[in-house]
């Protein structure tokens, strides 16, 4: 509950202070902690698909994404080209 309130305050502050937040910035704030579907590709073909239990983060220097899998409960760090779709 507190986390959602903090996100709302951050979104309002972003809108009031900068008036330059894009739809993507607002969606990013609003989806914090939401489940996501991760699909990774190689040579144009899907090679991996999974679901996160919550937030998906970008690795240091843009080296892939990492998250906790809702299917296995394990920590996953991919280094492939992935598309992350938040619910």
PDB file of C-alpha atoms in Angstrom:
ATOM      1  CA  UNK A   1       0.000   0.000   0.000  1.00  0.00           C
ATOM      2  CA  UNK A   2       2.716   2.461   0.991  1.00  0.00           C
ATOM      3  CA  UNK A   3       4.656   1.638  -2.196  1.00  0.00           C
ATOM      4  CA  UNK A   4       1.722   2.521  -4.441  1.00  0.00           C
ATOM      5  CA  UNK A   5       1.230   5.819  -2.586  1.00  0.00           C
ATOM      6  CA  UNK A   6       4.900   6.628  -3.037  1.00  0.00           C
ATOM      7  CA  UNK A   7       4.637   5.880  -6.737  1.00  0.00           C
ATOM      8  CA  UNK A   8       1.608   8.141  -7.040  1.00  0.00           C
ATOM      9  CA  UNK A   9       3.445  10.958  -5.277  1.00  0.00           C
ATOM     10  CA  UNK A  10       6.474  10.437  -7.540  1.00  0.00           C
ATOM     11  CA  UNK A  11       4.236  10.566 -10.606  1.00  0.00           C
ATOM     12  CA  UNK A  12       2.565  13.767  -9.449  1.00  0.00           C
ATOM     13  CA  UNK A  13       5.923  15.321  -8.588  1.00  0.00           C
ATOM     14  CA  UNK A  14       7.258  14.358 -12.001  1.00  0.00           C
ATOM     15  CA  UNK A  15       4.261  15.952 -13.690  1.00  0.00           C
ATOM     16  CA  UNK A  16       4.397  19.130 -11.631  1.00  0.00           C
ATOM     17  CA  UNK A  17       8.148  19.672 -11.515  1.00  0.00           C
ATOM     18  CA  UNK A  18       9.182  18.812 -15.013  1.00  0.00           C
ATOM     19  CA  UNK A  19       6.002  18.746 -17.059  1.00  0.00           C
ATOM     20  CA  UNK A  20       8.159  16.741 -19.460  1.00  0.00           C
ATOM     21  CA  UNK A  21       7.406  13.199 -18.357  1.00  0.00           C
ATOM     22  CA  UNK A  22       6.519  11.025 -21.287  1.00  0.00           C
ATOM     23  CA  UNK A  23       3.814   8.378 -21.338  1.00  0.00           C
ATOM     24  CA  UNK A  24       6.610   5.832 -21.044  1.00  0.00           C
ATOM     25  CA  UNK A  25       7.968   7.525 -17.882  1.00  0.00           C
ATOM     26  CA  UNK A  26       4.530   7.487 -16.293  1.00  0.00           C
ATOM     27  CA  UNK A  27       3.935   3.855 -17.304  1.00  0.00           C
ATOM     28  CA  UNK A  28       7.304   2.940 -15.807  1.00  0.00           C
ATOM     29  CA  UNK A  29       6.371   4.543 -12.487  1.00  0.00           C
ATOM     30  CA  UNK A  30       2.928   2.955 -12.519  1.00  0.00           C
ATOM     31  CA  UNK A  31       4.185  -0.539 -13.285  1.00  0.00           C
ATOM     32  CA  UNK A  32       6.757  -0.678 -10.479  1.00  0.00           C
ATOM     33  CA  UNK A  33       6.548  -4.145  -8.942  1.00  0.00           C
ATOM     34  CA  UNK A  34       4.103  -5.457 -11.553  1.00  0.00           C
ATOM     35  CA  UNK A  35       4.515  -8.879 -13.108  1.00  0.00           C
ATOM     36  CA  UNK A  36       6.048  -8.997 -16.570  1.00  0.00           C
ATOM     37  CA  UNK A  37       6.480 -11.401 -19.462  1.00  0.00           C
ATOM     38  CA  UNK A  38      10.069 -11.680 -20.704  1.00  0.00           C
ATOM     39  CA  UNK A  39      10.712 -12.994 -24.229  1.00  0.00           C
ATOM     40  CA  UNK A  40      14.306 -13.276 -25.461  1.00  0.00           C
ATOM     41  CA  UNK A  41      15.406 -13.576 -29.082  1.00  0.00           C
ATOM     42  CA  UNK A  42      18.389 -14.735 -31.101  1.00  0.00           C
ATOM     43  CA  UNK A  43      18.540 -14.379 -34.876  1.00  0.00           C
ATOM     44  CA  UNK A  44      14.924 -13.229 -34.901  1.00  0.00           C
ATOM     45  CA  UNK A  45      13.645 -16.401 -33.216  1.00  0.00           C
ATOM     46  CA  UNK A  46      12.260 -16.579 -29.679  1.00  0.00           C
ATOM     47  CA  UNK A  47      14.675 -18.661 -27.591  1.00  0.00           C
ATOM     48  CA  UNK A  48      13.348 -18.035 -24.067  1.00  0.00           C
ATOM     49  CA  UNK A  49      10.085 -16.989 -22.443  1.00  0.00           C
ATOM     50  CA  UNK A  50       9.337 -16.540 -18.746  1.00  0.00           C
ATOM     51  CA  UNK A  51       7.288 -14.482 -16.288  1.00  0.00           C
ATOM     52  CA  UNK A  52       8.636 -12.379 -13.449  1.00  0.00           C
ATOM     53  CA  UNK A  53       7.149 -12.331  -9.966  1.00  0.00           C
ATOM     54  CA  UNK A  54       7.668  -8.560  -9.845  1.00  0.00           C
ATOM     55  CA  UNK A  55       9.978  -5.823 -11.074  1.00  0.00           C
ATOM     56  CA  UNK A  56      12.398  -6.567 -13.908  1.00  0.00           C
ATOM     57  CA  UNK A  57      15.713  -4.681 -13.719  1.00  0.00           C
ATOM     58  CA  UNK A  58      18.345  -3.862 -16.329  1.00  0.00           C
ATOM     59  CA  UNK A  59      21.822  -5.204 -15.663  1.00  0.00           C
ATOM     60  CA  UNK A  60      24.789  -2.909 -15.110  1.00  0.00           C
ATOM     61  CA  UNK A  61      25.890  -1.293 -18.352  1.00  0.00           C
ATOM     62  CA  UNK A  62      22.770  -2.600 -20.096  1.00  0.00           C
ATOM     63  CA  UNK A  63      23.878  -6.222 -19.766  1.00  0.00           C
ATOM     64  CA  UNK A  64      20.566  -8.029 -20.044  1.00  0.00           C
ATOM     65  CA  UNK A  65      17.710  -8.108 -17.562  1.00  0.00           C
ATOM     66  CA  UNK A  66      17.275  -9.788 -14.210  1.00  0.00           C
ATOM     67  CA  UNK A  67      14.274 -10.788 -12.118  1.00  0.00           C
ATOM     68  CA  UNK A  68      12.759 -13.543  -9.988  1.00  0.00           C
ATOM     69  CA  UNK A  69      10.863 -16.118 -12.060  1.00  0.00           C
ATOM     70  CA  UNK A  70       7.247 -16.648 -11.003  1.00  0.00           C
ATOM     71  CA  UNK A  71       7.412 -20.128 -12.552  1.00  0.00           C
ATOM     72  CA  UNK A  72      10.471 -21.438 -10.682  1.00  0.00           C
ATOM     73  CA  UNK A  73      11.025 -18.916  -7.884  1.00  0.00           C
ATOM     74  CA  UNK A  74      14.657 -18.626  -8.972  1.00  0.00           C
ATOM     75  CA  UNK A  75      16.716 -15.524  -9.760  1.00  0.00           C
ATOM     76  CA  UNK A  76      17.230 -15.183 -13.530  1.00  0.00           C
ATOM     77  CA  UNK A  77      19.724 -12.916 -15.345  1.00  0.00           C
ATOM     78  CA  UNK A  78      19.524 -13.043 -19.133  1.00  0.00           C
ATOM     79  CA  UNK A  79      22.164 -11.702 -21.479  1.00  0.00           C
ATOM     80  CA  UNK A  80      20.133 -12.080 -24.675  1.00  0.00           C
ATOM     81  CA  UNK A  81      18.060  -9.471 -26.527  1.00  0.00           C
ATOM     82  CA  UNK A  82      14.809  -9.482 -24.586  1.00  0.00           C
ATOM     83  CA  UNK A  83      11.462  -7.741 -24.717  1.00  0.00           C
ATOM     84  CA  UNK A  84       9.833  -7.086 -21.357  1.00  0.00           C
ATOM     85  CA  UNK A  85       6.067  -6.554 -21.304  1.00  0.00           C
ATOM     86  CA  UNK A  86       4.628  -5.407 -17.978  1.00  0.00           C
ATOM     87  CA  UNK A  87       1.071  -6.323 -17.039  1.00  0.00           C
TER      88      UNK A  87
END
